[in-house]
PDB file of C-alpha atoms and ligand atoms in Angstrom:
ATOM      1  CA  UNK A   1      -1.564  19.017  59.798  1.00 66.00           C
ATOM      2  CA  UNK A   2      -4.351  21.534  60.308  1.00 92.00           C
ATOM      3  CA  UNK A   3      -5.725  23.414  57.304  1.00 95.00           C
ATOM      4  CA  UNK A   4      -5.174  26.744  59.015  1.00 96.00           C
ATOM      5  CA  UNK A   5      -1.503  25.898  59.567  1.00 96.00           C
ATOM      6  CA  UNK A   6      -1.087  25.159  55.844  1.00 97.00           C
ATOM      7  CA  UNK A   7      -2.746  28.499  55.110  1.00 97.00           C
ATOM      8  CA  UNK A   8      -0.406  30.352  57.468  1.00 97.00           C
ATOM      9  CA  UNK A   9       2.671  28.769  55.881  1.00 97.00           C
ATOM     10  CA  UNK A  10       1.528  29.570  52.337  1.00 98.00           C
ATOM     11  CA  UNK A  11       0.531  33.128  53.220  1.00 98.00           C
ATOM     12  CA  UNK A  12       3.784  33.835  55.024  1.00 98.00           C
ATOM     13  CA  UNK A  13       5.916  32.455  52.187  1.00 97.00           C
ATOM     14  CA  UNK A  14       3.963  33.639  49.119  1.00 97.00           C
ATOM     15  CA  UNK A  15       2.206  36.737  50.477  1.00 97.00           C
ATOM     16  CA  UNK A  16      -1.290  38.028  49.632  1.00 97.00           C
ATOM     17  CA  UNK A  17      -2.376  37.151  46.092  1.00 97.00           C
ATOM     18  CA  UNK A  18      -4.950  39.971  45.692  1.00 94.00           C
ATOM     19  CA  UNK A  19      -7.557  37.910  43.924  1.00 97.00           C
ATOM     20  CA  UNK A  20      -9.718  37.946  41.813  1.00 96.00           C
ATOM     21  CA  UNK A  21      -7.399  39.111  38.985  1.00 92.00           C
ATOM     22  CA  UNK A  22      -9.305  42.079  37.507  1.00 93.00           C
ATOM     23  CA  UNK A  23      -8.173  44.573  34.879  1.00 93.00           C
ATOM     24  CA  UNK A  24     -11.172  46.842  35.413  1.00 94.00           C
ATOM     25  CA  UNK A  25     -13.442  48.512  32.894  1.00 96.00           C
ATOM     26  CA  UNK A  26     -16.572  46.477  33.732  1.00 98.00           C
ATOM     27  CA  UNK A  27     -19.599  47.878  35.507  1.00 98.00           C
ATOM     28  CA  UNK A  28     -20.072  47.041  38.272  1.00 98.00           C
ATOM     29  CA  UNK A  29     -16.529  45.709  38.693  1.00 97.00           C
ATOM     30  CA  UNK A  30     -17.877  42.400  39.998  1.00 98.00           C
ATOM     31  CA  UNK A  31     -19.440  41.756  36.586  1.00 98.00           C
ATOM     32  CA  UNK A  32     -15.920  41.096  35.287  1.00 98.00           C
ATOM     33  CA  UNK A  33     -15.535  38.368  37.934  1.00 98.00           C
ATOM     34  CA  UNK A  34     -18.832  36.737  36.920  1.00 98.00           C
ATOM     35  CA  UNK A  35     -17.940  36.772  33.212  1.00 98.00           C
ATOM     36  CA  UNK A  36     -14.365  35.626  33.904  1.00 98.00           C
ATOM     37  CA  UNK A  37     -15.566  32.728  36.073  1.00 98.00           C
ATOM     38  CA  UNK A  38     -17.548  31.371  33.112  1.00 98.00           C
ATOM     39  CA  UNK A  39     -14.879  32.076  30.490  1.00 98.00           C
ATOM     40  CA  UNK A  40     -12.142  30.352  32.500  1.00 97.00           C
ATOM     41  CA  UNK A  41     -13.814  26.951  32.234  1.00 97.00           C
ATOM     42  CA  UNK A  42     -11.365  24.576  30.501  1.00 96.00           C
ATOM     43  CA  UNK A  43      -8.834  27.211  29.521  1.00 96.00           C
ATOM     44  CA  UNK A  44      -5.935  29.256  30.862  1.00 94.00           C
ATOM     45  CA  UNK A  45      -6.310  32.718  32.362  1.00 95.00           C
ATOM     46  CA  UNK A  46      -4.263  34.270  29.533  1.00 96.00           C
ATOM     47  CA  UNK A  47      -6.940  33.199  27.066  1.00 98.00           C
ATOM     48  CA  UNK A  48      -9.656  34.587  29.331  1.00 98.00           C
ATOM     49  CA  UNK A  49      -7.864  37.945  29.460  1.00 97.00           C
ATOM     50  CA  UNK A  50      -7.860  38.157  25.659  1.00 98.00           C
ATOM     51  CA  UNK A  51     -11.595  37.413  25.564  1.00 98.00           C
ATOM     52  CA  UNK A  52     -12.310  39.992  28.288  1.00 98.00           C
ATOM     53  CA  UNK A  53     -10.222  42.571  26.399  1.00 98.00           C
ATOM     54  CA  UNK A  54     -12.272  41.938  23.250  1.00 98.00           C
ATOM     55  CA  UNK A  55     -15.500  42.466  25.195  1.00 98.00           C
ATOM     56  CA  UNK A  56     -14.090  45.699  26.629  1.00 98.00           C
ATOM     57  CA  UNK A  57     -13.065  46.983  23.182  1.00 98.00           C
ATOM     58  CA  UNK A  58     -16.690  46.587  22.087  1.00 98.00           C
ATOM     59  CA  UNK A  59     -17.930  48.119  25.354  1.00 98.00           C
ATOM     60  CA  UNK A  60     -19.807  44.938  26.337  1.00 98.00           C
ATOM     61  CA  UNK A  61     -18.964  45.536  29.948  1.00 98.00           C
ATOM     62  CA  UNK A  62     -22.261  45.382  31.819  1.00 98.00           C
ATOM     63  CA  UNK A  63     -25.271  43.149  32.329  1.00 98.00           C
ATOM     64  CA  UNK A  64     -27.352  45.396  30.069  1.00 98.00           C
ATOM     65  CA  UNK A  65     -24.770  45.315  27.267  1.00 98.00           C
ATOM     66  CA  UNK A  66     -24.473  41.530  27.558  1.00 98.00           C
ATOM     67  CA  UNK A  67     -28.251  41.210  27.301  1.00 98.00           C
ATOM     68  CA  UNK A  68     -28.359  43.612  24.368  1.00 98.00           C
ATOM     69  CA  UNK A  69     -25.671  41.867  22.284  1.00 98.00           C
ATOM     70  CA  UNK A  70     -26.543  38.850  20.204  1.00 97.00           C
ATOM     71  CA  UNK A  71     -25.024  35.474  21.005  1.00 98.00           C
ATOM     72  CA  UNK A  72     -23.150  35.216  17.703  1.00 98.00           C
ATOM     73  CA  UNK A  73     -21.342  38.508  18.278  1.00 98.00           C
ATOM     74  CA  UNK A  74     -20.407  37.516  21.840  1.00 98.00           C
ATOM     75  CA  UNK A  75     -19.129  34.165  20.546  1.00 98.00           C
ATOM     76  CA  UNK A  76     -16.828  35.956  18.059  1.00 98.00           C
ATOM     77  CA  UNK A  77     -15.424  38.210  20.766  1.00 98.00           C
ATOM     78  CA  UNK A  78     -14.760  35.466  23.289  1.00 98.00           C
ATOM     79  CA  UNK A  79     -13.228  33.106  20.723  1.00 98.00           C
ATOM     80  CA  UNK A  80      -9.768  33.180  22.449  1.00 98.00           C
ATOM     81  CA  UNK A  81     -11.265  31.494  25.528  1.00 98.00           C
ATOM     82  CA  UNK A  82     -12.174  28.342  23.557  1.00 98.00           C
ATOM     83  CA  UNK A  83     -15.557  26.560  23.404  1.00 98.00           C
ATOM     84  CA  UNK A  84     -16.768  30.005  22.433  1.00 98.00           C
ATOM     85  CA  UNK A  85     -20.197  29.016  21.067  1.00 98.00           C
ATOM     86  CA  UNK A  86     -21.026  27.108  24.239  1.00 98.00           C
ATOM     87  CA  UNK A  87     -19.636  29.860  26.431  1.00 98.00           C
ATOM     88  CA  UNK A  88     -21.581  32.574  24.584  1.00 98.00           C
ATOM     89  CA  UNK A  89     -24.756  30.579  25.207  1.00 98.00           C
ATOM     90  CA  UNK A  90     -23.810  30.224  28.879  1.00 98.00           C
ATOM     91  CA  UNK A  91     -23.096  33.961  29.200  1.00 98.00           C
ATOM     92  CA  UNK A  92     -26.411  34.893  27.653  1.00 98.00           C
ATOM     93  CA  UNK A  93     -28.298  32.400  29.846  1.00 98.00           C
ATOM     94  CA  UNK A  94     -26.468  33.616  32.937  1.00 98.00           C
ATOM     95  CA  UNK A  95     -27.231  37.262  32.074  1.00 98.00           C
ATOM     96  CA  UNK A  96     -30.941  36.414  31.685  1.00 98.00           C
ATOM     97  CA  UNK A  97     -30.828  34.762  35.103  1.00 98.00           C
ATOM     98  CA  UNK A  98     -29.116  37.782  36.717  1.00 98.00           C
ATOM     99  CA  UNK A  99     -31.739  40.046  35.114  1.00 98.00           C
ATOM    100  CA  UNK A 100     -34.434  38.302  37.192  1.00 98.00           C
ATOM    101  CA  UNK A 101     -32.796  39.949  40.255  1.00 98.00           C
ATOM    102  CA  UNK A 102     -33.134  43.419  38.684  1.00 98.00           C
ATOM    103  CA  UNK A 103     -29.435  44.258  38.563  1.00 98.00           C
ATOM    104  CA  UNK A 104     -25.994  42.809  39.307  1.00 98.00           C
ATOM    105  CA  UNK A 105     -25.768  44.256  42.813  1.00 98.00           C
ATOM    106  CA  UNK A 106     -29.111  42.757  43.823  1.00 98.00           C
ATOM    107  CA  UNK A 107     -28.057  39.458  42.320  1.00 98.00           C
ATOM    108  CA  UNK A 108     -24.818  39.448  44.298  1.00 98.00           C
ATOM    109  CA  UNK A 109     -26.587  40.390  47.511  1.00 98.00           C
ATOM    110  CA  UNK A 110     -29.348  37.812  47.278  1.00 98.00           C
ATOM    111  CA  UNK A 111     -27.986  34.886  45.283  1.00 98.00           C
ATOM    112  CA  UNK A 112     -27.789  31.482  46.941  1.00 98.00           C
ATOM    113  CA  UNK A 113     -25.595  28.604  45.869  1.00 98.00           C
ATOM    114  CA  UNK A 114     -28.461  26.219  45.111  1.00 98.00           C
ATOM    115  CA  UNK A 115     -30.079  28.737  42.772  1.00 98.00           C
ATOM    116  CA  UNK A 116     -26.829  29.374  40.932  1.00 98.00           C
ATOM    117  CA  UNK A 117     -26.175  25.677  40.424  1.00 98.00           C
ATOM    118  CA  UNK A 118     -29.480  25.354  38.568  1.00 98.00           C
ATOM    119  CA  UNK A 119     -28.334  27.793  35.846  1.00 98.00           C
ATOM    120  CA  UNK A 120     -27.239  26.089  32.637  1.00 95.00           C
ATOM    121  CA  UNK A 121     -23.430  25.990  32.377  1.00 94.00           C
ATOM    122  CA  UNK A 122     -22.755  26.950  35.995  1.00 98.00           C
ATOM    123  CA  UNK A 123     -21.026  24.054  37.724  1.00 98.00           C
ATOM    124  CA  UNK A 124     -19.811  24.022  41.340  1.00 98.00           C
ATOM    125  CA  UNK A 125     -16.410  25.624  40.680  1.00 98.00           C
ATOM    126  CA  UNK A 126     -17.928  28.459  38.646  1.00 98.00           C
ATOM    127  CA  UNK A 127     -20.718  28.955  41.193  1.00 98.00           C
ATOM    128  CA  UNK A 128     -18.316  29.074  44.122  1.00 98.00           C
ATOM    129  CA  UNK A 129     -15.994  31.464  42.262  1.00 98.00           C
ATOM    130  CA  UNK A 130     -18.895  33.860  41.649  1.00 98.00           C
ATOM    131  CA  UNK A 131     -20.144  33.521  45.229  1.00 98.00           C
ATOM    132  CA  UNK A 132     -16.725  34.047  46.777  1.00 98.00           C
ATOM    133  CA  UNK A 133     -14.957  36.491  44.491  1.00 98.00           C
ATOM    134  CA  UNK A 134     -17.898  38.527  43.154  1.00 98.00           C
ATOM    135  CA  UNK A 135     -20.444  38.306  45.992  1.00 98.00           C
ATOM    136  CA  UNK A 136     -17.961  38.050  48.889  1.00 98.00           C
ATOM    137  CA  UNK A 137     -19.820  35.066  50.364  1.00 98.00           C
ATOM    138  CA  UNK A 138     -17.987  32.319  52.262  1.00 98.00           C
ATOM    139  CA  UNK A 139     -18.081  29.515  49.688  1.00 98.00           C
ATOM    140  CA  UNK A 140     -14.776  27.672  49.268  1.00 98.00           C
ATOM    141  CA  UNK A 141     -13.604  27.165  45.669  1.00 98.00           C
ATOM    142  CA  UNK A 142     -12.196  23.745  44.780  1.00 98.00           C
ATOM    143  CA  UNK A 143     -10.171  23.056  41.657  1.00 97.00           C
ATOM    144  CA  UNK A 144      -7.740  20.505  40.272  1.00 96.00           C
ATOM    145  CA  UNK A 145      -4.830  22.111  42.160  1.00 97.00           C
ATOM    146  CA  UNK A 146      -6.681  21.721  45.469  1.00 98.00           C
ATOM    147  CA  UNK A 147      -7.305  18.031  44.836  1.00 97.00           C
ATOM    148  CA  UNK A 148      -3.723  17.402  43.762  1.00 97.00           C
ATOM    149  CA  UNK A 149      -1.992  19.227  46.601  1.00 98.00           C
ATOM    150  CA  UNK A 150      -4.100  17.982  49.500  1.00 97.00           C
ATOM    151  CA  UNK A 151      -4.168  14.366  48.323  1.00 97.00           C
ATOM    152  CA  UNK A 152      -0.385  14.443  47.883  1.00 97.00           C
ATOM    153  CA  UNK A 153      -0.089  15.826  51.396  1.00 96.00           C
ATOM    154  CA  UNK A 154      -2.081  12.853  52.647  1.00 95.00           C
ATOM    155  CA  UNK A 155      -4.873  15.070  54.000  1.00 95.00           C
ATOM    156  CA  UNK A 156      -7.558  13.821  51.580  1.00 96.00           C
ATOM    157  CA  UNK A 157      -8.137  10.859  49.264  1.00 94.00           C
ATOM    158  CA  UNK A 158      -7.130  11.120  45.597  1.00 91.00           C
ATOM    159  CA  UNK A 159     -10.634  10.384  44.379  1.00 93.00           C
ATOM    160  CA  UNK A 160     -12.446  12.807  46.684  1.00 96.00           C
ATOM    161  CA  UNK A 161     -15.385  14.577  45.043  1.00 97.00           C
ATOM    162  CA  UNK A 162     -15.938  18.324  44.744  1.00 98.00           C
ATOM    163  CA  UNK A 163     -18.609  18.638  47.435  1.00 98.00           C
ATOM    164  CA  UNK A 164     -16.771  16.440  49.921  1.00 98.00           C
ATOM    165  CA  UNK A 165     -13.577  18.433  49.515  1.00 98.00           C
ATOM    166  CA  UNK A 166     -15.440  21.744  49.776  1.00 98.00           C
ATOM    167  CA  UNK A 167     -17.033  20.582  53.031  1.00 97.00           C
ATOM    168  CA  UNK A 168     -13.634  19.439  54.305  1.00 97.00           C
ATOM    169  CA  UNK A 169     -12.316  22.994  53.888  1.00 98.00           C
ATOM    170  CA  UNK A 170     -15.429  24.755  55.133  1.00 98.00           C
ATOM    171  CA  UNK A 171     -15.722  22.551  58.237  1.00 97.00           C
ATOM    172  CA  UNK A 172     -12.068  22.934  59.172  1.00 96.00           C
ATOM    173  CA  UNK A 173     -11.609  26.668  58.631  1.00 97.00           C
ATOM    174  CA  UNK A 174     -13.207  29.709  60.257  1.00 96.00           C
ATOM    175  CA  UNK A 175     -16.220  30.748  58.147  1.00 97.00           C
ATOM    176  CA  UNK A 176     -14.499  33.830  56.760  1.00 98.00           C
ATOM    177  CA  UNK A 177     -14.680  34.840  53.107  1.00 98.00           C
ATOM    178  CA  UNK A 178     -11.347  36.707  53.388  1.00 98.00           C
ATOM    179  CA  UNK A 179      -9.573  33.488  54.382  1.00 98.00           C
ATOM    180  CA  UNK A 180     -11.376  31.494  51.672  1.00 98.00           C
ATOM    181  CA  UNK A 181     -10.479  34.158  49.106  1.00 98.00           C
ATOM    182  CA  UNK A 182      -6.779  34.165  49.957  1.00 98.00           C
ATOM    183  CA  UNK A 183      -6.484  30.430  50.560  1.00 98.00           C
ATOM    184  CA  UNK A 184      -7.800  29.389  47.149  1.00 98.00           C
ATOM    185  CA  UNK A 185      -5.506  31.912  45.448  1.00 98.00           C
ATOM    186  CA  UNK A 186      -2.505  30.582  47.401  1.00 98.00           C
ATOM    187  CA  UNK A 187      -3.391  27.014  46.403  1.00 98.00           C
ATOM    188  CA  UNK A 188      -3.507  28.020  42.737  1.00 97.00           C
ATOM    189  CA  UNK A 189      -0.128  29.746  43.092  1.00 98.00           C
ATOM    190  CA  UNK A 190       1.457  26.667  44.698  1.00 98.00           C
ATOM    191  CA  UNK A 191      -0.119  24.316  42.155  1.00 98.00           C
ATOM    192  CA  UNK A 192       1.129  26.388  39.214  1.00 96.00           C
ATOM    193  CA  UNK A 193       4.650  27.046  40.439  1.00 97.00           C
ATOM    194  CA  UNK A 194       5.636  24.195  42.770  1.00 98.00           C
ATOM    195  CA  UNK A 195       3.202  21.327  43.233  1.00 98.00           C
ATOM    196  CA  UNK A 196       3.087  20.744  39.474  1.00 98.00           C
ATOM    197  CA  UNK A 197       2.279  17.407  37.800  1.00 97.00           C
ATOM    198  CA  UNK A 198       5.990  16.720  38.433  1.00 97.00           C
ATOM    199  CA  UNK A 199       6.316  18.395  41.835  1.00 97.00           C
ATOM    200  CA  UNK A 200       9.280  20.528  42.902  1.00 97.00           C
ATOM    201  CA  UNK A 201       9.196  19.315  46.511  1.00 97.00           C
ATOM    202  CA  UNK A 202      12.643  20.689  47.324  1.00 96.00           C
ATOM    203  CA  UNK A 203      11.274  24.212  46.690  1.00 96.00           C
ATOM    204  CA  UNK A 204       7.990  23.694  48.526  1.00 98.00           C
ATOM    205  CA  UNK A 205       7.228  25.612  51.742  1.00 97.00           C
ATOM    206  CA  UNK A 206       5.067  22.662  52.840  1.00 96.00           C
ATOM    207  CA  UNK A 207       7.843  20.149  52.169  1.00 93.00           C
ATOM    208  CA  UNK A 208       8.618  19.169  55.749  1.00 88.00           C
ATOM    209  CA  UNK A 209       4.944  18.741  56.622  1.00 86.00           C
ATOM    210  CA  UNK A 210       3.904  16.940  53.427  1.00 93.00           C
ATOM    211  CA  UNK A 211       3.587  13.177  53.150  1.00 93.00           C
ATOM    212  CA  UNK A 212       4.418  13.403  49.418  1.00 94.00           C
ATOM    213  CA  UNK A 213       1.961  10.745  48.317  1.00 92.00           C
ATOM    214  CA  UNK A 214       2.671  11.120  44.618  1.00 84.00           C
TER     215      UNK A 214
HETATM  216  S1  LIG B   1       6.077  18.818  49.219  1.00 85.75           S
HETATM  217 FE1  LIG B   1       5.866  18.213  47.072  1.00 85.75          FE
HETATM  218  S2  LIG B   1       3.988  16.966  46.943  1.00 85.75           S
HETATM  219 FE2  LIG B   1       3.961  18.061  48.901  1.00 85.75          FE
HETATM  220  S3  LIG B   1       2.756  19.911  48.474  1.00 85.75           S
HETATM  221 FE3  LIG B   1       4.908  20.433  48.194  1.00 85.75          FE
HETATM  222  S4  LIG B   1       5.352  20.123  46.016  1.00 85.75           S
HETATM  223 FE4  LIG B   1       3.395  19.081  46.485  1.00 85.75          FE
END
């Protein structure tokens, strides 16, 4: 089955997901996406929300405020997201990197994937999330749900690596950040609700097209 067909089925059955999930209060608003993309490493979104709320309560909502707050204080505030000492270090390092562009908007306009991947603590999934959901660039985000669903469908191998799977999506879809944005969100929705570790195939909109290699 074609990737675009899968996308059409998921979009028509689940509807637009309106990603990235933002509560607002950060300046610029894309800064919340950048911070959230780092905080969400190895934890659930509920925990990220608590950490973001703590940052908002202390008004640490901008690049300048992140730069001006010491690492220990940031670590305390983001404690709910887990690995908080490591993540505070990553946030500070990332903020220093963004500062080299002058401001967040310049960073988002000019950043390239290779540069982002060189920043300490920014792996491919985090980099692609920032590129796609904060900068609006066409960089497909891969995660564990993507690997699980598309290997079960028989469209990719189980052991496929991040870059190979990203290329598979990017080479088989129109290069359109709006499609990438919606598609990743729809994959996450399906992975959370239906194609779980124990899949609910009888409820799955892809059921008739899926090879169910489980
Ligand atoms: S039919 Fe089953 S295995 Fe295939 S994508 Fe749906 S839930 Fe996953």
